[in-house]
mmCIF file of C-alpha atoms and ligand atoms in Angstrom:
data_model
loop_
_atom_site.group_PDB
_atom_site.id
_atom_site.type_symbol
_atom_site.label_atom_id
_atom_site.label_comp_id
_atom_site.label_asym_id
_atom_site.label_seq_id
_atom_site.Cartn_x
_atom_site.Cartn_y
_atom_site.Cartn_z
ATOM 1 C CA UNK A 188 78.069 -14.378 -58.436
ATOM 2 C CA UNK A 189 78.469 -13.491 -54.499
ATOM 3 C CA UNK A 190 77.388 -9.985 -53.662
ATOM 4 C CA UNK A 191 81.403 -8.982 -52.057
ATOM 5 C CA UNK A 192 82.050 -6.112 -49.967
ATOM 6 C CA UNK A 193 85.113 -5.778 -48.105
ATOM 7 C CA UNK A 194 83.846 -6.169 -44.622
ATOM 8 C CA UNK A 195 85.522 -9.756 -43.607
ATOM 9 C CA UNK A 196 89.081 -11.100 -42.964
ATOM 10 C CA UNK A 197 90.671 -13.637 -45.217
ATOM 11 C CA UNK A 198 92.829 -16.373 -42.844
ATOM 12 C CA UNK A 199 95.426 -18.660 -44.184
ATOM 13 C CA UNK A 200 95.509 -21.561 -41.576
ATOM 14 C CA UNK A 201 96.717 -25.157 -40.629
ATOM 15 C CA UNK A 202 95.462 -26.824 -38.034
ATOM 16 C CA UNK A 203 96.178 -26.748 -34.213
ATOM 17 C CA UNK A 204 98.106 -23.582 -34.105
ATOM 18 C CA UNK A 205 95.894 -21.942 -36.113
ATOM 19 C CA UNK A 206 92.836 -22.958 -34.415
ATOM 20 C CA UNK A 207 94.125 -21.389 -31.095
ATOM 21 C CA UNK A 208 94.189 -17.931 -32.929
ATOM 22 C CA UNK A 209 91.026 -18.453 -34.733
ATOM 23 C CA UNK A 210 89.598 -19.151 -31.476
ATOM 24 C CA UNK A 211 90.809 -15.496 -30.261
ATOM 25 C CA UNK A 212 89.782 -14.080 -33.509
ATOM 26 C CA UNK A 213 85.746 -15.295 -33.552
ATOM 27 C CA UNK A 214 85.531 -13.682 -29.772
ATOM 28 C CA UNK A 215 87.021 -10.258 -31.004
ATOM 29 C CA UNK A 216 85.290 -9.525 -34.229
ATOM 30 C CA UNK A 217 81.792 -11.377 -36.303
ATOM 31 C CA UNK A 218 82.531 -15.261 -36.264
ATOM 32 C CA UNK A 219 80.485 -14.138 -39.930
ATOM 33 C CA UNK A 220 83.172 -11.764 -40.922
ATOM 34 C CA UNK A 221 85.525 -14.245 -41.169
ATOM 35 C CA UNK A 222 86.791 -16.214 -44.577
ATOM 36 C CA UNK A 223 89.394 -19.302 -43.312
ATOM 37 C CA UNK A 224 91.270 -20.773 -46.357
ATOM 38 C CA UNK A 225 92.729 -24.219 -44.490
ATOM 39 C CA UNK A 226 95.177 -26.569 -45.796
ATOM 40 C CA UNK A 227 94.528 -30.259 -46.774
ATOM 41 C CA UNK A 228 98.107 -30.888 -47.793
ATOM 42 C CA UNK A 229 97.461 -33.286 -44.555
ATOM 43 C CA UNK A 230 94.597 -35.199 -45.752
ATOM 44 C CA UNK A 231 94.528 -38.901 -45.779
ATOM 45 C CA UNK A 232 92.713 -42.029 -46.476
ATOM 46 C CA UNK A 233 92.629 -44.582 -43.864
ATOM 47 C CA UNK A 234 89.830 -47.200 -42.823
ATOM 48 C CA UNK A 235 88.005 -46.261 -46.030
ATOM 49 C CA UNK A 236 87.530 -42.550 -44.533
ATOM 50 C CA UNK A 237 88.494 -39.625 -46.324
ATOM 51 C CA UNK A 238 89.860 -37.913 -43.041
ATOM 52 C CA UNK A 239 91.183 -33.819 -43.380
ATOM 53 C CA UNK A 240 93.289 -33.038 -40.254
ATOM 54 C CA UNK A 241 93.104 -29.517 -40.401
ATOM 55 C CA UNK A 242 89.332 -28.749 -42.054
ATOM 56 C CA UNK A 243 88.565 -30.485 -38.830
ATOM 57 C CA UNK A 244 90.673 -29.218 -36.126
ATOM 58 C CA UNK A 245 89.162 -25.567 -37.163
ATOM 59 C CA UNK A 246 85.400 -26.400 -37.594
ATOM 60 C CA UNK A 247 85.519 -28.386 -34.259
ATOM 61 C CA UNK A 248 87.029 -25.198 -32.998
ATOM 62 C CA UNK A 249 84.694 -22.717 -34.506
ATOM 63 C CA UNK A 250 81.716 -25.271 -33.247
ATOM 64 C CA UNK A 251 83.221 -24.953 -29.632
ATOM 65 C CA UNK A 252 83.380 -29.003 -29.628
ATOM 66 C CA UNK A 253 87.337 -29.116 -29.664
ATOM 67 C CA UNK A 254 89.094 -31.155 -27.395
ATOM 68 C CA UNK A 255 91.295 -27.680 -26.173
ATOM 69 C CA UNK A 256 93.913 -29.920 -24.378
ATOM 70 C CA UNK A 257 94.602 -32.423 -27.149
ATOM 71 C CA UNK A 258 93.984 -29.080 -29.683
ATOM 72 C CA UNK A 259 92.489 -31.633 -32.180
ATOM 73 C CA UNK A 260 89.385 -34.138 -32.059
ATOM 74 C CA UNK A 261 86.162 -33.659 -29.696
ATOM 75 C CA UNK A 262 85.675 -33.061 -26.632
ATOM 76 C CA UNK A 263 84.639 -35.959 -24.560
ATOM 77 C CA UNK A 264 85.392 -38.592 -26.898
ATOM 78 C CA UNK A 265 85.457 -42.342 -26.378
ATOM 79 C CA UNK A 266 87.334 -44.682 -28.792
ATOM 80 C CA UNK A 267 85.402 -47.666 -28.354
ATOM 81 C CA UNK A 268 85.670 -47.850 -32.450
ATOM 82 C CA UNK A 269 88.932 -47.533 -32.848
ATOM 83 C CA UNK A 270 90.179 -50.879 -30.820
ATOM 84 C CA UNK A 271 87.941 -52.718 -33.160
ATOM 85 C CA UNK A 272 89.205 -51.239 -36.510
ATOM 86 C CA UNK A 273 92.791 -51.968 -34.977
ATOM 87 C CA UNK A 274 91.887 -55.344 -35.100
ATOM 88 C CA UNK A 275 90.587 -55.072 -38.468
ATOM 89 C CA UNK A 276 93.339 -52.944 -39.996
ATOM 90 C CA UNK A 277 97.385 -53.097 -39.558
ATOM 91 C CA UNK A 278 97.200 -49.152 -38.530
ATOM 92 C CA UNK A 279 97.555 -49.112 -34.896
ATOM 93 C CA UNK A 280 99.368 -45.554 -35.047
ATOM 94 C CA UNK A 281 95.887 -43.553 -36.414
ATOM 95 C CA UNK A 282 93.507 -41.964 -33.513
ATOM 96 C CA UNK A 283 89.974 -41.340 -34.266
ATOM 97 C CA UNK A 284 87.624 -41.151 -31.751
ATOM 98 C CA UNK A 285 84.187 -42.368 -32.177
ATOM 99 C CA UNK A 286 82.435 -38.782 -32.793
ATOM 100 C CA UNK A 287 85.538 -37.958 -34.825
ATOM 101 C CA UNK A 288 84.999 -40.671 -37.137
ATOM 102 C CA UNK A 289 81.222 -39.845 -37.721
ATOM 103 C CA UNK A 290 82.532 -36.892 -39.270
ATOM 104 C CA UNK A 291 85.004 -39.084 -41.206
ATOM 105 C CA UNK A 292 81.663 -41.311 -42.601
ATOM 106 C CA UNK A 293 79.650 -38.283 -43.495
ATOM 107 C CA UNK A 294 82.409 -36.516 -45.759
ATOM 108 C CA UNK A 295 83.464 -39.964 -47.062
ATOM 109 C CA UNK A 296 79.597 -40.888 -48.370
ATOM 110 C CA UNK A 297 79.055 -37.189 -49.391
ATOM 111 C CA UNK A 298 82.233 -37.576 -51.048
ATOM 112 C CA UNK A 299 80.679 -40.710 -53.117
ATOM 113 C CA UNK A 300 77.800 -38.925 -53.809
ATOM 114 C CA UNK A 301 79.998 -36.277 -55.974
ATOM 115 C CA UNK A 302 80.025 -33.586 -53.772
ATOM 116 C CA UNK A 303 83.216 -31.311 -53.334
ATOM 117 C CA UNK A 304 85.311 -31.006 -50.411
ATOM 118 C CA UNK A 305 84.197 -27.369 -50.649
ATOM 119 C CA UNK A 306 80.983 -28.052 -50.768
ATOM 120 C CA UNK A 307 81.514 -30.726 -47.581
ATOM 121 C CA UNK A 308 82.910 -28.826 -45.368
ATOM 122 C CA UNK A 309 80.458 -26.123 -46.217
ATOM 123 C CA UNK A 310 77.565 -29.081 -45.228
ATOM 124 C CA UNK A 311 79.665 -29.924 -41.807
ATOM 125 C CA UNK A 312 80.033 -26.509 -40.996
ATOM 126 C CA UNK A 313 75.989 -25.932 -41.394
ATOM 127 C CA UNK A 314 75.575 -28.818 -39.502
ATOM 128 C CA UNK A 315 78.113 -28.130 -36.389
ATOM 129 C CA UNK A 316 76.858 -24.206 -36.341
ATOM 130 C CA UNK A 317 80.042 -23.295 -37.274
ATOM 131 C CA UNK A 318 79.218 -19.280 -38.650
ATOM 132 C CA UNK A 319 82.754 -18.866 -40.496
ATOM 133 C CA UNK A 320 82.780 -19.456 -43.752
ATOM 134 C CA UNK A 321 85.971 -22.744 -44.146
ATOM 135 C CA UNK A 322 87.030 -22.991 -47.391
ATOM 136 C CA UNK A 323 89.735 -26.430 -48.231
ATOM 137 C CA UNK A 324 92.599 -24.586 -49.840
ATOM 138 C CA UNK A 325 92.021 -26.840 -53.271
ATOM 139 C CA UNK A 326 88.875 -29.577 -53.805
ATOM 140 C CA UNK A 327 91.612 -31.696 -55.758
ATOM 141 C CA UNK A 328 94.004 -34.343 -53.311
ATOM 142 C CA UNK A 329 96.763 -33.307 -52.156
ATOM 143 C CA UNK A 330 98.761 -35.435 -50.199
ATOM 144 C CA UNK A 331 102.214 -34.389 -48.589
ATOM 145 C CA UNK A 332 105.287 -36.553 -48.101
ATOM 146 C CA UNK A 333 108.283 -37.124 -46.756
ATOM 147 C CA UNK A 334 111.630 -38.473 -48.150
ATOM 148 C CA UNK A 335 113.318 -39.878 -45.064
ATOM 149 C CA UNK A 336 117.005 -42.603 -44.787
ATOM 150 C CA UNK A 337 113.598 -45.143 -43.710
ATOM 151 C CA UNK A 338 111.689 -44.191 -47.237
ATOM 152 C CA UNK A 339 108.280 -41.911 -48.639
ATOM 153 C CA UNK A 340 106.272 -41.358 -45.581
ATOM 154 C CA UNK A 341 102.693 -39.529 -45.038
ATOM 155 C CA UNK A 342 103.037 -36.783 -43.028
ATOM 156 C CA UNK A 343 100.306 -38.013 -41.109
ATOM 157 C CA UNK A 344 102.175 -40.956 -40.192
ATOM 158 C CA UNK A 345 105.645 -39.303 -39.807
ATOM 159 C CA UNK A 346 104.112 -36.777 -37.956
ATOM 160 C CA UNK A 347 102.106 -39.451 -35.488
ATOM 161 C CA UNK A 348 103.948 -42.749 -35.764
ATOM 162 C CA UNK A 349 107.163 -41.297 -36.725
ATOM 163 C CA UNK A 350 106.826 -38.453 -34.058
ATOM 164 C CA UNK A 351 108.851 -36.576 -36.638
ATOM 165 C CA UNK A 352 111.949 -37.959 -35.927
ATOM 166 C CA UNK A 353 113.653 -39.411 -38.757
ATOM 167 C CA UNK A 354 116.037 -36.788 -40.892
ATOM 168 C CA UNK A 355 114.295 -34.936 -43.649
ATOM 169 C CA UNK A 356 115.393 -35.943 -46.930
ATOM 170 C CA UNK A 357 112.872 -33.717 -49.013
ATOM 171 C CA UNK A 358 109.384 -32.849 -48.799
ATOM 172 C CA UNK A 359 106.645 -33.829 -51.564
ATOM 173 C CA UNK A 360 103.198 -31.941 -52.263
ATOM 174 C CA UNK A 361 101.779 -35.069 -54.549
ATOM 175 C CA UNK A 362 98.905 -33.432 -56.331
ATOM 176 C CA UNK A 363 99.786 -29.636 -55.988
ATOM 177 C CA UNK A 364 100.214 -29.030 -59.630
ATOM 178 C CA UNK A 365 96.516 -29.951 -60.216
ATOM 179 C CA UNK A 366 95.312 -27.949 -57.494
ATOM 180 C CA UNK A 367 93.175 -24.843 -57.898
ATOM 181 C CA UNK A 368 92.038 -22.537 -55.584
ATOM 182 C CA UNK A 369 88.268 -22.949 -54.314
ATOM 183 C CA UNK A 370 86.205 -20.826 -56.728
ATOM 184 C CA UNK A 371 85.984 -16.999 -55.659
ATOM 185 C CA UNK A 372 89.090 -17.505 -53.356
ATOM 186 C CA UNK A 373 91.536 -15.176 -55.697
ATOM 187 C CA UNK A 374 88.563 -12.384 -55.284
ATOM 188 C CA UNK A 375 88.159 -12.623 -51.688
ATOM 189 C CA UNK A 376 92.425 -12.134 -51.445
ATOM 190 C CA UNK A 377 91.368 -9.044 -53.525
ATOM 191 C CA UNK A 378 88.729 -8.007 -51.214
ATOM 192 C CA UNK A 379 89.509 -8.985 -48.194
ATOM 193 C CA UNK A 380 89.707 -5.899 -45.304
ATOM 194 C CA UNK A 381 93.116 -8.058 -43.933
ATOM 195 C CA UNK A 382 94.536 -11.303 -45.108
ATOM 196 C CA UNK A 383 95.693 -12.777 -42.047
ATOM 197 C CA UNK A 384 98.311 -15.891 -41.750
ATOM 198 C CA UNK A 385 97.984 -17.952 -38.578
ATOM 199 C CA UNK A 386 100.841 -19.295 -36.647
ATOM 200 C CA UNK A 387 101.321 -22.355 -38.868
ATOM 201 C CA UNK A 388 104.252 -24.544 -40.103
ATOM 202 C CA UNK A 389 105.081 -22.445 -42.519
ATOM 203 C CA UNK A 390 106.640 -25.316 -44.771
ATOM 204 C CA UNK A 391 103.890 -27.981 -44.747
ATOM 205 C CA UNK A 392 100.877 -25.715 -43.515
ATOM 206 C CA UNK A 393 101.000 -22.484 -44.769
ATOM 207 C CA UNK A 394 103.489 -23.593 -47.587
ATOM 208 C CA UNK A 395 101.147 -25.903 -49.212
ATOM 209 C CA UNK A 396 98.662 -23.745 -49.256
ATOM 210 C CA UNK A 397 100.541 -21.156 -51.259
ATOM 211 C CA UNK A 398 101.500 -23.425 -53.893
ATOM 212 C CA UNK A 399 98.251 -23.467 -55.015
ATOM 213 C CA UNK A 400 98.042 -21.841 -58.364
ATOM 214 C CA UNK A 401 97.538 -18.098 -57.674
ATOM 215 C CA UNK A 402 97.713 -17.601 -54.402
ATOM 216 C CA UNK A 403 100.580 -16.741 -53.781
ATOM 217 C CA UNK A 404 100.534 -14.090 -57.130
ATOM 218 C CA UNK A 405 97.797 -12.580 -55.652
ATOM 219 C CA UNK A 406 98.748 -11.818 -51.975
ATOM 220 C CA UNK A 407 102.391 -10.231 -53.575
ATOM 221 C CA UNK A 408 99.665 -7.828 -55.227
ATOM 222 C CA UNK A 409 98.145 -7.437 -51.924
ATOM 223 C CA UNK A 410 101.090 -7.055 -49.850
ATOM 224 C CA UNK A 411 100.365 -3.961 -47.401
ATOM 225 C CA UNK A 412 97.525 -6.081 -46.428
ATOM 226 C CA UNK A 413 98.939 -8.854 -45.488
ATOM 227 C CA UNK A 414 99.666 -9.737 -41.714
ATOM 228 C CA UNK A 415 101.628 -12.884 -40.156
ATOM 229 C CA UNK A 416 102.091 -14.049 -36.630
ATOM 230 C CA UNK A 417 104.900 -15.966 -35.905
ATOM 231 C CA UNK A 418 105.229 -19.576 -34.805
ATOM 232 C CA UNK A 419 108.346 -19.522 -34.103
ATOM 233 C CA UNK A 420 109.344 -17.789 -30.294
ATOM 234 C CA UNK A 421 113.097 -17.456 -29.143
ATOM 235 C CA UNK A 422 114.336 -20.649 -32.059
ATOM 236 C CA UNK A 423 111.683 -22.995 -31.622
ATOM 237 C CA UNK A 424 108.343 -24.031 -32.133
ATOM 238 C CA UNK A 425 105.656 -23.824 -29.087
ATOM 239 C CA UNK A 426 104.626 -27.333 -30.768
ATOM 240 C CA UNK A 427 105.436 -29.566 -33.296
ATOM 241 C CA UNK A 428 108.045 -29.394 -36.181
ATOM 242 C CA UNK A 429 108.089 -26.498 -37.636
ATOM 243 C CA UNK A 430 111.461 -25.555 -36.587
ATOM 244 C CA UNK A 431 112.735 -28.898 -38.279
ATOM 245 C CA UNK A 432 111.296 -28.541 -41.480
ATOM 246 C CA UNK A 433 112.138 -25.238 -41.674
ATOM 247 C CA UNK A 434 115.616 -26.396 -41.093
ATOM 248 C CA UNK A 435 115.421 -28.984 -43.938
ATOM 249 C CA UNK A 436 115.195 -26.417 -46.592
ATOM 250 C CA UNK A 437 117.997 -24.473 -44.900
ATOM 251 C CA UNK A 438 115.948 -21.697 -43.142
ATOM 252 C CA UNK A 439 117.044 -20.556 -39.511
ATOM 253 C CA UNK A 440 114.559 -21.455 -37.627
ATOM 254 C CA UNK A 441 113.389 -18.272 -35.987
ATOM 255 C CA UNK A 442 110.611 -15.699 -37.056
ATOM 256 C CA UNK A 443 113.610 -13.812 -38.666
ATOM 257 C CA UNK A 444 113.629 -17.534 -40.857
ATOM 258 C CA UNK A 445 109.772 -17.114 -41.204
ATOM 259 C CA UNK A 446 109.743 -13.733 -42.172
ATOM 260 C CA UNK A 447 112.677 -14.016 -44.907
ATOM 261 C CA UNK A 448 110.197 -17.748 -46.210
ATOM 262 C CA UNK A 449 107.076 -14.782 -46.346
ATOM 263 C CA UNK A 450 109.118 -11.721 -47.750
ATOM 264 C CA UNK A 451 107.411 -11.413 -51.158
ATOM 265 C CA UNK A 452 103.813 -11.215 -49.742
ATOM 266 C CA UNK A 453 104.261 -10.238 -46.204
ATOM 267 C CA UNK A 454 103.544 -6.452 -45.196
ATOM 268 C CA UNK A 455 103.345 -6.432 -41.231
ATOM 269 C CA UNK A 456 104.747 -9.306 -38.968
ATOM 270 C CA UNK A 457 103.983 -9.757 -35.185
ATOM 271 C CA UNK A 458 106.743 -11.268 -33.319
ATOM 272 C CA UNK A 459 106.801 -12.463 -29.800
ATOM 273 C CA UNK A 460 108.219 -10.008 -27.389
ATOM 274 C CA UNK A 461 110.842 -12.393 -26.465
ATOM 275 C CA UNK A 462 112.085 -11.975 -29.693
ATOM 276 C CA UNK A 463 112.170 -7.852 -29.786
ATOM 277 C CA UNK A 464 115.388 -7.461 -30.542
ATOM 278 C CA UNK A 465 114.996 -9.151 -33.930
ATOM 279 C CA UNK A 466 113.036 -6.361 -35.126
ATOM 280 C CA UNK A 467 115.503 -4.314 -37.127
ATOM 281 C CA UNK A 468 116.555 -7.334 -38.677
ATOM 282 C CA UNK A 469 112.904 -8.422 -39.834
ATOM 283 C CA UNK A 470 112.339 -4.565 -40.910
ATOM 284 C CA UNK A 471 115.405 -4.826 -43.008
ATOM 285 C CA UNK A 472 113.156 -7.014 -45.611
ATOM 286 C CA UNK A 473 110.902 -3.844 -45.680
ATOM 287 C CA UNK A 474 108.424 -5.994 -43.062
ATOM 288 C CA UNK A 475 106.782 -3.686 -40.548
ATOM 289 C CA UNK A 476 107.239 -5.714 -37.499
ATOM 290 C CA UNK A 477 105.337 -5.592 -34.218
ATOM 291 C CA UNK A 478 105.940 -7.264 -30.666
ATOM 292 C CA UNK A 479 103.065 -8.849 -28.677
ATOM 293 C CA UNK A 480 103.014 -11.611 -26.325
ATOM 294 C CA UNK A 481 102.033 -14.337 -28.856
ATOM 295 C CA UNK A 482 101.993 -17.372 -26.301
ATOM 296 C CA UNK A 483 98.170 -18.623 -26.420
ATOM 297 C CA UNK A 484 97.965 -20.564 -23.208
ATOM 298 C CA UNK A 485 94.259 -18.880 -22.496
ATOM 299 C CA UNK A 486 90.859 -18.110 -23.982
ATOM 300 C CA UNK A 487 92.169 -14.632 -22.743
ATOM 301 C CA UNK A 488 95.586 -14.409 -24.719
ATOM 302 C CA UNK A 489 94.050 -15.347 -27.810
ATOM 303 C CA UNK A 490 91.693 -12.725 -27.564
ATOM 304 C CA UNK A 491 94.267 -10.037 -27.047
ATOM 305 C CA UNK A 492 96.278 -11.327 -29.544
ATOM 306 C CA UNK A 493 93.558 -11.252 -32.391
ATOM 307 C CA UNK A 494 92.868 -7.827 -30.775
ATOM 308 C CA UNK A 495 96.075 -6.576 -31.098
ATOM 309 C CA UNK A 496 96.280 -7.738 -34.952
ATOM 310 C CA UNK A 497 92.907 -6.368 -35.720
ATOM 311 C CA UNK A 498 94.017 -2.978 -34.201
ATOM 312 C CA UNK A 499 97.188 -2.341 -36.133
ATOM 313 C CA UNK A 500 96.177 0.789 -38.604
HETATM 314 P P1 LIG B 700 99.396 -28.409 -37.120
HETATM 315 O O1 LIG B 700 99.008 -28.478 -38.580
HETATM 316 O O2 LIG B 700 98.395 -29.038 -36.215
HETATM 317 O O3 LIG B 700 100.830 -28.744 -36.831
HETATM 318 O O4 LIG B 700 99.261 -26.901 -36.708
HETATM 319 P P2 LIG B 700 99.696 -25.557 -37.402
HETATM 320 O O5 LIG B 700 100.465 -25.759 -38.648
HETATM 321 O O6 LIG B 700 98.513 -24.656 -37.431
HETATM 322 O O7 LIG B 700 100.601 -24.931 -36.267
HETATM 323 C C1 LIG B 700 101.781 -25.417 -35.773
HETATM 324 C C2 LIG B 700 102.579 -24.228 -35.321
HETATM 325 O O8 LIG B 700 101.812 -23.449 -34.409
HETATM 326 C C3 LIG B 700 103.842 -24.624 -34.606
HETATM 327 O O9 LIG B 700 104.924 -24.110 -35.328
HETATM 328 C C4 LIG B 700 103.728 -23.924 -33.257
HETATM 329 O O10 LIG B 700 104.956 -23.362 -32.850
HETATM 330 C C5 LIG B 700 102.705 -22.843 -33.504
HETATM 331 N N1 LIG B 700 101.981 -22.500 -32.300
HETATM 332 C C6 LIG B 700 101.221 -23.302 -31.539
HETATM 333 N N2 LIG B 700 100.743 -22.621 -30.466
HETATM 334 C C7 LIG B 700 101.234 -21.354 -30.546
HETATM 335 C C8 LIG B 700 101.125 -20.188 -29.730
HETATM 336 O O11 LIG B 700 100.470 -20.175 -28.691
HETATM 337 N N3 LIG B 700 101.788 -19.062 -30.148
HETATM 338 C C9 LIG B 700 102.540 -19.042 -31.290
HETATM 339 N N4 LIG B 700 103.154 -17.895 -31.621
HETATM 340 N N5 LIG B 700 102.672 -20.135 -32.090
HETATM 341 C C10 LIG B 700 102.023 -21.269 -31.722
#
């Protein structure tokens, strides 16, 4: 049994949005201190691989070997690989750079070996120097999908091939009802000194994670203690589709929509200042709500941002 004081922060996180706060977070307090539950709702097999979007958007973060302008992948990547497995497989819409897909072969034959994904990413992140502790929000598969007028599609492949455009229909979480949290997860909630939830897609990021069995019990029981940023500024997202899934389940898309999708577990809520005048509305679900400039366009605003979060008594 882990020795557990209360000195670390629990993060909820999906993948590029949540990397760029991370990224603030690990320059403003222990990269140690901090506990990152990430989801895998995104997770896919392709080529073979057992790829995980998201584990590895965050651990090539934390291991300061992100591509920053792409916000996923290595830096200085080639894809020399890739135009050959295009000619080997009918999936032309997939990038993985070379590097990338070393990481892709490593979890995939630890994977055969009968490790866990917990246990993987806890092997990649010893590896890369990563000093966070990444924990995959289940070890069983999940896989999300989406109904759409074409069909079932990945959201891998909606999200890349698709570029999100077709409507909607209804989102799937195959697996979720299996899925567990990672063992000592439900203690660190307990424990934790703040549980903090990234700017994510709160439907197919942050969403999936909570449907894991107990999670989402045990952050109502932790409520006051529980902070949010939104990802939503002034009705849209800064990037990707948030905004449109939130839609398709007949949110408003707007951090007043995010805050009414967290209401049961979330005590304190930072809002972009654009959105100020929101507030009172927000407050009205008994949210304390704080503005901040939450636009991370530099090394810099991330840092004041975690700051800022860490700060609020
Ligand atoms: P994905 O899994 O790679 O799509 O990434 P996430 O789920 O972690 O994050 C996507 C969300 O991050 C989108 O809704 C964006 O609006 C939000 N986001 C990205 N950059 C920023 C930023 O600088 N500030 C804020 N407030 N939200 C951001």
């Amino acid at each position: 049994m882990e020795n557990m004081n209360n000195d670390f922060y629990l993060i909820l996180a999906g993948g590029v949005g949540a990397a760029k706060f991370i990224e603030g977070l690990a320059n403003v307090v222990r990269p140690e201190s901090l506990k990152i539950i990430v989801n895998t709702g995104d997770d896919i097999e392709l080529f073979g691989l057992n790829i995980c979007p998201d584990l590895d958007i965050i651990t090539y973060t934390l291991a300061n070997l992100v591509d920053k302008e792409k916000g996923w992948g290595f830096i200085d990547e080639s894809f020399n690989s890739l135009s050959i497995l295009k000619k080997y497989y009918d999936i032309g819409w997939f990038n993985a750079g070379d590097k990338d897909l070393a990481t892709h072969i490593y979890r995939t034959d630890l994977f055969k070996q009968g490790y866990t994904k917990a246990e993987i990413t806890k092997k990649i992140c010893e590896k890369l120097n990563v000093k966070s502790h990444i924990i995959p929000m289940c070890n069983e598969n999940v896989e999300t999908y989406i109904d759409t007028p074409k069909g079932e599609i990945h959201f891998e492949e909606y999200f890349i091939k698709e570029c999100c455009e077709p409507e909607i229909l209804n989102v799937k979480f195959k697996g979720i009802k299996n899925a567990k949290p990672v063992d000592m997860v439900l203690e660190y909630i307990k424990n934790a000194k703040k549980i903090i939830i990234c700017p994510s897609n709160p439907i197919v990021s942050i969403g999936t994670i909570l449907r894991v069995k107990g999670i989402k019990k045990s952050l109502i029981k932790e409520r006051k203690k529980v902070y949010a940023i939104s990802p939503i500024i002034k009705g849209t997202t800064v990037k990707g589709p948030a905004d449109k899934f939130m839609r398709s389940i007949g949110l408003e898309a707007s951090c007043v929509g995010v805050a009414q999708f967290y209401r049961d577990f979330l005590g304190n809520f930072i809002i972009d200042n654009k959105d100020c005048k929101l507030k009172p509305k927000i407050e009205e679900l008994g949210i304390k709500t704080f503005c901040f400039d939450t636009l991370m366009t530099n090394l810099n605003k991330k840092k004041e941002l975690a700051q800022f979060l860490i700060n609020i008594e």
